[in-house]
C-alpha cells in the first residue's frame, strides 16, 4: 500500500492530466479516427523539441527557455532554403546542415551568458529569448530589402522592406513525414521515418548519459561546486549542454515546420519554449530532473489536451473559446507552479544546510 502511495505521489502530475484528458475526450465526443489523426500529427511534430530540453536539466541549468534561439536558427535556414528553392528530403537535410552552425553559435552565446547568471538561468533564458525575438524581427522586418539585399517577390512584402508574414513551404512540406507513411484507418497516416528519428534521438540521449561527458553533466547538475573540486570544467560543460539543446531545438523546429507546411515568419517560434516546457512538466519532470519517458508522456498528454479542449469547451460551456483559454492556462499554470515549487525546494534545502552547519 505504501508503495502504491509513493508511486502515485511521484506521478501525481501526469496522473492528474491523464484524468483531465480522459474527461476532455469524453465531453469532446470527437470521432476516434479524427482524434487519432490529431494526436499522431501533434506528437510527431513536437516530440523532438520536447526531448531537446532534457540535457540542460540534467546539467543543472533548469528548463531551457532559450530553445527559442534554436527555433530561430532553424527558421533562418528555412527562409534561405525557400529562397534558393531547395526541395524534398535532400533540401530538408541541407537546411538542417545549414541551421546547425547557426544553432551552435547561438547556443555558445547563450551558454556564455547563462554562465554569468548562475542560479538564475531560467529567467535569463526567457528574457534572452525575448531579446533574440526582437533582434530577429528587426532583421527580417526592416533590414531585409534595405541594408540586406533580398530580391524575391514570393517572400518579400510588396509595399516595402521585410518578409511576408506567411511563407508557403510547399517544396519542403512533408519532406520527412512523407518518406514512409503507414495508413491506419481512413484518415490516419503514421509518419514512420519521423517517429524513427524521434526514437533515434531518445536512444542517443540515453547513450549520451552513459558517456564520460554525460556523467560530468549529471555531476554538475547534482552539485556544481563539488563537480568543480573534482576537476570537471563546469563552465565549459554548461555551455556544451546549451549548445546541444539549441542544435536539437533547431532540428526540432524544422521537423515541426515541415509537418505544418507553412512558416509564420514572425511568430512560429514564439511559443516553442513555453509549450515544450509545459509538455515536459506535465510528463512528471521537474526543474532538476527530466527523463525521456517523462518527455514523451508529457508530449502525448499535453497535445491530447490541446486537441480535445476546444470541442469539450463547446460541449460543456457552449463556447469553444473556453477550451482555448483553458489550454493556455494549463501551459502557463504548470510552468508557474513548477517554478514556485523549485524556489520553495531551493530555500528549504538551503535552510536545512544552515541548520546542519549550526548544529555541527
Short mmCIF file of C-alpha atoms in Angstrom, two decimals:
data_model
loop_
_atom_site.label_atom_id
_atom_site.label_comp_id
_atom_site.label_asym_id
_atom_site.label_seq_id
_atom_site.Cartn_x
_atom_site.Cartn_y
_atom_site.Cartn_z
CA UNK A 1 0.00 0.00 0.00
CA UNK A 2 2.82 2.38 0.86
CA UNK A 3 4.49 1.59 -2.46
CA UNK A 4 1.28 2.49 -4.30
CA UNK A 5 1.04 5.78 -2.41
CA UNK A 6 4.66 6.62 -3.23
CA UNK A 7 4.09 5.73 -6.88
CA UNK A 8 1.00 7.95 -7.04
CA UNK A 9 2.84 10.79 -5.27
CA UNK A 10 5.77 10.59 -7.70
CA UNK A 11 3.46 10.62 -10.71
CA UNK A 12 0.73 12.92 -9.41
CA UNK A 13 1.02 15.46 -12.22
CA UNK A 14 0.83 13.05 -15.20
CA UNK A 15 -1.95 11.07 -13.49
CA UNK A 16 -3.94 14.26 -12.89
CA UNK A 17 -3.58 15.34 -16.50
CA UNK A 18 -4.41 11.83 -17.73
CA UNK A 19 -7.72 12.09 -15.86
CA UNK A 20 -8.34 15.59 -17.27
CA UNK A 21 -7.56 14.32 -20.79
CA UNK A 22 -9.96 11.38 -20.40
CA UNK A 23 -12.71 13.75 -19.25
CA UNK A 24 -11.91 16.00 -22.20
CA UNK A 25 -12.16 13.07 -24.62
CA UNK A 26 -15.49 12.06 -23.08
CA UNK A 27 -17.05 15.53 -23.34
CA UNK A 28 -15.50 16.40 -26.71
CA UNK A 29 -17.15 13.36 -28.37
CA UNK A 30 -14.74 13.63 -31.29
CA UNK A 31 -14.67 10.85 -33.92
CA UNK A 32 -11.99 8.32 -32.98
CA UNK A 33 -10.21 8.49 -36.35
CA UNK A 34 -10.05 12.28 -36.28
CA UNK A 35 -8.73 12.33 -32.70
CA UNK A 36 -6.10 9.69 -33.52
CA UNK A 37 -5.03 11.69 -36.58
CA UNK A 38 -4.63 14.83 -34.46
CA UNK A 39 -2.60 13.03 -31.78
CA UNK A 40 -0.29 11.30 -34.27
CA UNK A 41 0.43 14.59 -36.09
CA UNK A 42 0.97 16.57 -32.90
CA UNK A 43 3.23 14.00 -31.24
CA UNK A 44 5.26 13.59 -34.45
CA UNK A 45 5.83 17.31 -34.88
CA UNK A 46 6.52 18.21 -31.22
CA UNK A 47 8.37 15.31 -29.55
CA UNK A 48 11.80 16.25 -30.89
CA UNK A 49 11.50 19.75 -29.44
CA UNK A 50 10.50 18.44 -26.00
CA UNK A 51 13.40 15.97 -25.95
CA UNK A 52 15.81 18.84 -26.65
CA UNK A 53 15.13 20.14 -23.11
CA UNK A 54 16.48 17.11 -21.24
CA UNK A 55 20.25 17.73 -21.41
CA UNK A 56 20.26 21.21 -19.78
CA UNK A 57 18.02 19.93 -16.97
CA UNK A 58 20.49 17.13 -16.25
CA UNK A 59 23.34 19.65 -16.27
CA UNK A 60 21.65 21.70 -13.54
CA UNK A 61 20.55 24.57 -15.78
CA UNK A 62 16.84 24.08 -15.32
CA UNK A 63 14.24 24.47 -18.04
CA UNK A 64 15.87 25.91 -21.15
CA UNK A 65 13.56 28.71 -22.28
CA UNK A 66 16.41 29.62 -24.61
CA UNK A 67 15.45 26.87 -27.10
CA UNK A 68 13.71 29.76 -28.87
CA UNK A 69 17.19 30.59 -30.21
CA UNK A 70 17.41 27.13 -31.74
CA UNK A 71 14.00 27.58 -33.32
CA UNK A 72 15.16 30.89 -34.80
CA UNK A 73 18.26 29.21 -36.25
CA UNK A 74 16.03 26.63 -37.92
CA UNK A 75 13.72 29.29 -39.31
CA UNK A 76 16.54 31.40 -40.70
CA UNK A 77 17.88 28.34 -42.53
CA UNK A 78 14.37 27.54 -43.74
CA UNK A 79 13.87 31.06 -45.13
CA UNK A 80 17.12 30.80 -47.07
CA UNK A 81 16.24 27.29 -48.27
CA UNK A 82 12.88 28.58 -49.55
CA UNK A 83 14.63 31.49 -51.27
CA UNK A 84 17.05 29.10 -53.00
CA UNK A 85 14.17 26.73 -53.82
CA UNK A 86 15.56 23.67 -52.10
CA UNK A 87 13.04 20.85 -52.21
CA UNK A 88 12.35 17.35 -50.99
CA UNK A 89 14.25 15.28 -48.49
CA UNK A 90 17.63 16.40 -49.86
CA UNK A 91 16.64 20.04 -49.44
CA UNK A 92 15.41 19.35 -45.92
CA UNK A 93 18.72 17.71 -44.93
CA UNK A 94 20.68 20.61 -46.45
CA UNK A 95 18.51 23.00 -44.45
CA UNK A 96 19.29 21.07 -41.26
CA UNK A 97 23.01 21.21 -42.08
CA UNK A 98 22.79 24.97 -42.67
CA UNK A 99 20.88 25.50 -39.41
CA UNK A 100 23.48 23.64 -37.35
CA UNK A 101 26.35 26.21 -37.32
CA UNK A 102 23.83 28.98 -36.62
CA UNK A 103 22.45 26.98 -33.69
CA UNK A 104 25.97 26.25 -32.41
CA UNK A 105 26.77 29.99 -32.49
CA UNK A 106 23.52 30.93 -30.76
CA UNK A 107 24.00 28.16 -28.20
CA UNK A 108 27.56 29.27 -27.45
CA UNK A 109 26.46 32.87 -26.91
CA UNK A 110 23.51 31.77 -24.78
CA UNK A 111 25.63 29.39 -22.70
CA UNK A 112 28.25 32.08 -22.12
CA UNK A 113 25.55 34.47 -20.92
CA UNK A 114 23.95 31.85 -18.67
CA UNK A 115 27.33 31.19 -17.05
CA UNK A 116 27.24 34.82 -15.94
CA UNK A 117 23.81 34.26 -14.40
CA UNK A 118 24.30 31.07 -12.39
CA UNK A 119 21.26 30.29 -10.27
CA UNK A 120 19.03 32.46 -12.48
CA UNK A 121 19.29 30.52 -15.73
CA UNK A 122 15.57 30.13 -16.41
CA UNK A 123 14.54 33.77 -16.14
CA UNK A 124 17.71 34.77 -18.00
CA UNK A 125 16.87 32.28 -20.76
CA UNK A 126 13.34 33.65 -21.01
CA UNK A 127 14.50 37.26 -21.32
CA UNK A 128 17.21 36.16 -23.75
CA UNK A 129 14.51 34.59 -25.92
CA UNK A 130 12.54 37.86 -25.96
CA UNK A 131 15.68 39.78 -26.93
CA UNK A 132 16.54 37.31 -29.71
CA UNK A 133 12.97 37.52 -31.00
CA UNK A 134 13.18 41.32 -31.17
CA UNK A 135 16.51 41.16 -33.00
CA UNK A 136 15.17 38.57 -35.43
CA UNK A 137 12.11 40.69 -36.20
CA UNK A 138 14.27 43.80 -36.67
CA UNK A 139 16.45 41.98 -39.21
CA UNK A 140 13.70 40.32 -41.22
CA UNK A 141 11.12 43.11 -40.99
CA UNK A 142 13.33 46.18 -41.51
CA UNK A 143 16.82 45.26 -42.71
CA UNK A 144 15.86 42.71 -45.35
CA UNK A 145 15.25 44.67 -48.51
CA UNK A 146 17.14 47.76 -47.29
CA UNK A 147 20.61 47.06 -45.92
CA UNK A 148 20.33 43.36 -46.76
CA UNK A 149 19.60 42.81 -50.48
CA UNK A 150 16.86 40.23 -50.90
CA UNK A 151 15.02 40.15 -54.21
CA UNK A 152 12.32 37.53 -54.08
CA UNK A 153 8.76 38.70 -54.75
CA UNK A 154 7.33 35.49 -53.28
CA UNK A 155 8.96 36.21 -49.91
CA UNK A 156 9.24 39.99 -49.77
CA UNK A 157 6.48 42.38 -48.75
CA UNK A 158 5.41 44.08 -51.98
CA UNK A 159 4.93 47.55 -50.48
CA UNK A 160 8.17 47.88 -48.51
CA UNK A 161 11.09 46.11 -46.86
CA UNK A 162 10.81 42.91 -44.88
CA UNK A 163 9.47 39.41 -45.39
CA UNK A 164 5.84 38.38 -45.69
CA UNK A 165 4.03 37.26 -42.54
CA UNK A 166 3.44 33.82 -44.01
CA UNK A 167 5.76 31.75 -46.19
CA UNK A 168 4.49 28.68 -48.04
CA UNK A 169 6.86 25.74 -47.57
CA UNK A 170 5.30 23.65 -50.32
CA UNK A 171 8.71 22.44 -51.57
CA UNK A 172 9.68 21.11 -48.14
CA UNK A 173 6.25 20.17 -46.78
CA UNK A 174 6.31 16.54 -45.70
CA UNK A 175 9.97 16.17 -46.66
CA UNK A 176 10.46 13.88 -43.67
CA UNK A 177 6.90 12.80 -42.90
CA UNK A 178 6.22 11.75 -46.48
CA UNK A 179 9.18 9.39 -46.85
CA UNK A 180 7.30 6.42 -45.41
CA UNK A 181 3.77 6.54 -44.11
CA UNK A 182 1.55 3.74 -42.86
CA UNK A 183 -2.18 4.10 -43.39
CA UNK A 184 -4.15 3.34 -40.22
CA UNK A 185 -7.83 3.59 -40.96
CA UNK A 186 -9.40 6.06 -43.33
CA UNK A 187 -7.73 9.31 -42.22
CA UNK A 188 -4.69 8.43 -40.11
CA UNK A 189 -1.26 8.29 -41.71
CA UNK A 190 1.62 7.45 -39.40
CA UNK A 191 4.91 9.14 -40.46
CA UNK A 192 7.22 6.23 -39.72
CA UNK A 193 10.51 7.98 -40.56
CA UNK A 194 9.68 10.92 -38.28
CA UNK A 195 8.97 8.58 -35.39
CA UNK A 196 12.18 6.67 -36.14
CA UNK A 197 14.11 9.96 -35.95
CA UNK A 198 12.47 10.74 -32.59
CA UNK A 199 13.31 7.23 -31.35
CA UNK A 200 16.92 7.66 -32.55
CA UNK A 201 17.19 10.91 -30.57
CA UNK A 202 15.78 9.20 -27.46
CA UNK A 203 18.33 6.38 -27.77
CA UNK A 204 21.13 8.91 -28.42
CA UNK A 205 20.24 10.85 -25.24
CA UNK A 206 20.09 7.61 -23.24
CA UNK A 207 23.52 6.58 -24.59
CA UNK A 208 24.97 10.06 -24.06
CA UNK A 209 24.33 9.98 -20.32
CA UNK A 210 26.41 6.81 -20.14
CA UNK A 211 29.46 8.50 -21.61
CA UNK A 212 32.09 10.36 -19.60
CA UNK A 213 30.74 13.73 -20.74
CA UNK A 214 27.19 12.72 -19.86
CA UNK A 215 28.29 11.65 -16.38
CA UNK A 216 30.05 15.00 -15.96
CA UNK A 217 26.79 16.76 -16.87
CA UNK A 218 24.97 14.76 -14.21
CA UNK A 219 27.65 15.54 -11.63
CA UNK A 220 27.35 19.26 -12.38
CA UNK A 221 23.57 19.01 -12.06
CA UNK A 222 23.86 17.36 -8.63
CA UNK A 223 26.36 19.85 -7.18
CA UNK A 224 28.22 22.41 -9.24
CA UNK A 225 30.78 23.18 -6.54
CA UNK A 226 31.72 19.56 -5.85
CA UNK A 227 31.96 18.87 -9.60
CA UNK A 228 34.42 21.76 -9.92
CA UNK A 229 36.50 20.47 -7.00
CA UNK A 230 36.58 17.04 -8.69
CA UNK A 231 38.28 18.61 -11.71
CA UNK A 232 35.29 18.97 -14.06
CA UNK A 233 35.32 22.09 -16.22
CA UNK A 234 31.90 23.32 -15.11
CA UNK A 235 31.59 26.42 -17.28
CA UNK A 236 32.65 24.64 -20.47
CA UNK A 237 30.24 21.75 -19.89
CA UNK A 238 27.35 24.09 -19.16
CA UNK A 239 28.00 25.85 -22.48
CA UNK A 240 28.11 22.46 -24.24
CA UNK A 241 24.77 21.49 -22.67
CA UNK A 242 23.13 24.64 -24.05
CA UNK A 243 24.75 24.14 -27.48
CA UNK A 244 23.41 20.56 -27.67
CA UNK A 245 19.94 21.75 -26.65
CA UNK A 246 19.96 24.64 -29.13
CA UNK A 247 21.06 22.46 -32.07
CA UNK A 248 18.40 19.86 -31.24
CA UNK A 249 15.79 22.63 -30.99
CA UNK A 250 16.80 23.91 -34.45
CA UNK A 251 16.31 20.45 -35.93
CA UNK A 252 13.09 20.04 -33.95
CA UNK A 253 11.71 23.28 -35.38
CA UNK A 254 12.48 22.06 -38.90
CA UNK A 255 10.59 18.82 -38.19
CA UNK A 256 7.71 20.88 -36.78
CA UNK A 257 7.51 23.21 -39.78
CA UNK A 258 7.85 20.56 -42.49
CA UNK A 259 4.86 18.89 -40.86
CA UNK A 260 2.84 22.13 -40.80
CA UNK A 261 3.91 23.21 -44.30
CA UNK A 262 3.68 26.93 -43.50
CA UNK A 263 6.10 29.30 -41.76
CA UNK A 264 4.56 32.18 -39.81
CA UNK A 265 7.67 34.30 -40.18
CA UNK A 266 7.32 36.40 -37.04
CA UNK A 267 5.55 34.11 -34.57
CA UNK A 268 6.14 30.42 -35.38
CA UNK A 269 8.91 30.37 -32.76
CA UNK A 270 7.26 32.43 -30.02
CA UNK A 271 5.55 29.61 -28.09
CA UNK A 272 8.17 26.93 -28.75
CA UNK A 273 9.78 27.19 -25.33
CA UNK A 274 6.53 27.59 -23.38
CA UNK A 275 4.69 24.66 -24.94
CA UNK A 276 7.71 22.31 -24.94
CA UNK A 277 8.45 23.07 -21.28
CA UNK A 278 4.78 22.68 -20.31
CA UNK A 279 4.69 19.29 -22.04
CA UNK A 280 7.85 18.18 -20.22
CA UNK A 281 6.45 19.23 -16.83
CA UNK A 282 3.08 17.57 -17.46
CA UNK A 283 5.00 14.34 -18.03
CA UNK A 284 6.20 14.50 -14.42
CA UNK A 285 9.58 16.19 -14.91
CA UNK A 286 10.86 18.92 -12.64
CA UNK A 287 13.35 21.76 -12.83
CA UNK A 288 16.09 19.39 -11.64
CA UNK A 289 15.13 16.04 -13.16
CA UNK A 290 13.75 15.04 -16.56
CA UNK A 291 13.71 11.69 -18.36
CA UNK A 292 12.95 10.55 -21.88
CA UNK A 293 9.80 8.75 -20.71
CA UNK A 294 8.56 11.92 -19.00
CA UNK A 295 9.20 13.97 -22.13
CA UNK A 296 7.28 11.60 -24.40
CA UNK A 297 4.45 11.03 -21.90
CA UNK A 298 4.09 14.78 -21.38
CA UNK A 299 4.02 15.43 -25.13
CA UNK A 300 1.21 12.91 -25.56
CA UNK A 301 -0.88 14.24 -22.65
CA UNK A 302 -0.32 17.92 -23.42
CA UNK A 303 -1.29 17.62 -27.06
CA UNK A 304 -4.20 15.30 -26.34
CA UNK A 305 -5.48 18.07 -24.06
CA UNK A 306 -4.84 20.63 -26.81
CA UNK A 307 -6.78 18.54 -29.32
CA UNK A 308 -9.89 17.94 -27.22
CA UNK A 309 -10.23 21.11 -25.12
CA UNK A 310 -11.93 23.39 -27.71
CA UNK A 311 -14.60 20.78 -28.52
CA UNK A 312 -15.01 19.92 -24.82
CA UNK A 313 -15.42 23.62 -24.03
CA UNK A 314 -18.07 23.86 -26.73
CA UNK A 315 -19.96 20.87 -25.28
CA UNK A 316 -19.77 21.91 -21.61
CA UNK A 317 -19.95 25.71 -21.79
CA UNK A 318 -21.37 26.35 -25.26
CA UNK A 319 -18.17 28.12 -26.35
CA UNK A 320 -15.04 26.62 -27.93
CA UNK A 321 -13.14 29.71 -26.77
CA UNK A 322 -13.34 28.45 -23.18
CA UNK A 323 -11.30 25.43 -24.23
CA UNK A 324 -8.74 27.74 -25.84
CA UNK A 325 -8.43 29.73 -22.61
CA UNK A 326 -8.14 26.53 -20.60
CA UNK A 327 -5.23 25.11 -22.58
CA UNK A 328 -3.34 28.40 -22.45
CA UNK A 329 -4.00 28.48 -18.70
CA UNK A 330 -2.62 24.94 -18.39
CA UNK A 331 0.53 25.78 -20.37
CA UNK A 332 1.44 28.80 -18.25
CA UNK A 333 -0.02 27.49 -14.99
CA UNK A 334 2.02 24.29 -14.90
CA UNK A 335 5.22 26.28 -15.53
CA UNK A 336 4.38 28.78 -12.78
CA UNK A 337 3.63 26.01 -10.27
CA UNK A 338 6.85 24.18 -11.15
CA UNK A 339 8.98 27.29 -10.76
CA UNK A 340 7.30 28.12 -7.43
CA UNK A 341 7.95 24.58 -6.16
CA UNK A 342 11.56 24.80 -7.31
CA UNK A 343 12.06 28.09 -5.44
CA UNK A 344 10.48 26.59 -2.30
CA UNK A 345 12.63 23.44 -2.52
CA UNK A 346 15.77 25.53 -3.00
CA UNK A 347 15.01 27.66 0.06
CA UNK A 348 14.13 24.59 2.13
CA UNK A 349 17.39 22.86 1.16
CA UNK A 350 19.41 25.99 1.98
CA UNK A 351 17.67 26.30 5.36
CA UNK A 352 18.34 22.62 6.13
CA UNK A 353 22.04 23.06 5.31
CA UNK A 354 22.28 26.08 7.59
CA UNK A 355 20.63 24.17 10.42
CA UNK A 356 23.04 21.25 9.92
CA UNK A 357 26.04 23.60 9.94
CA UNK A 358 24.76 25.31 13.11
CA UNK A 359 24.23 22.01 14.91
CA UNK A 360 27.69 20.79 13.87
#
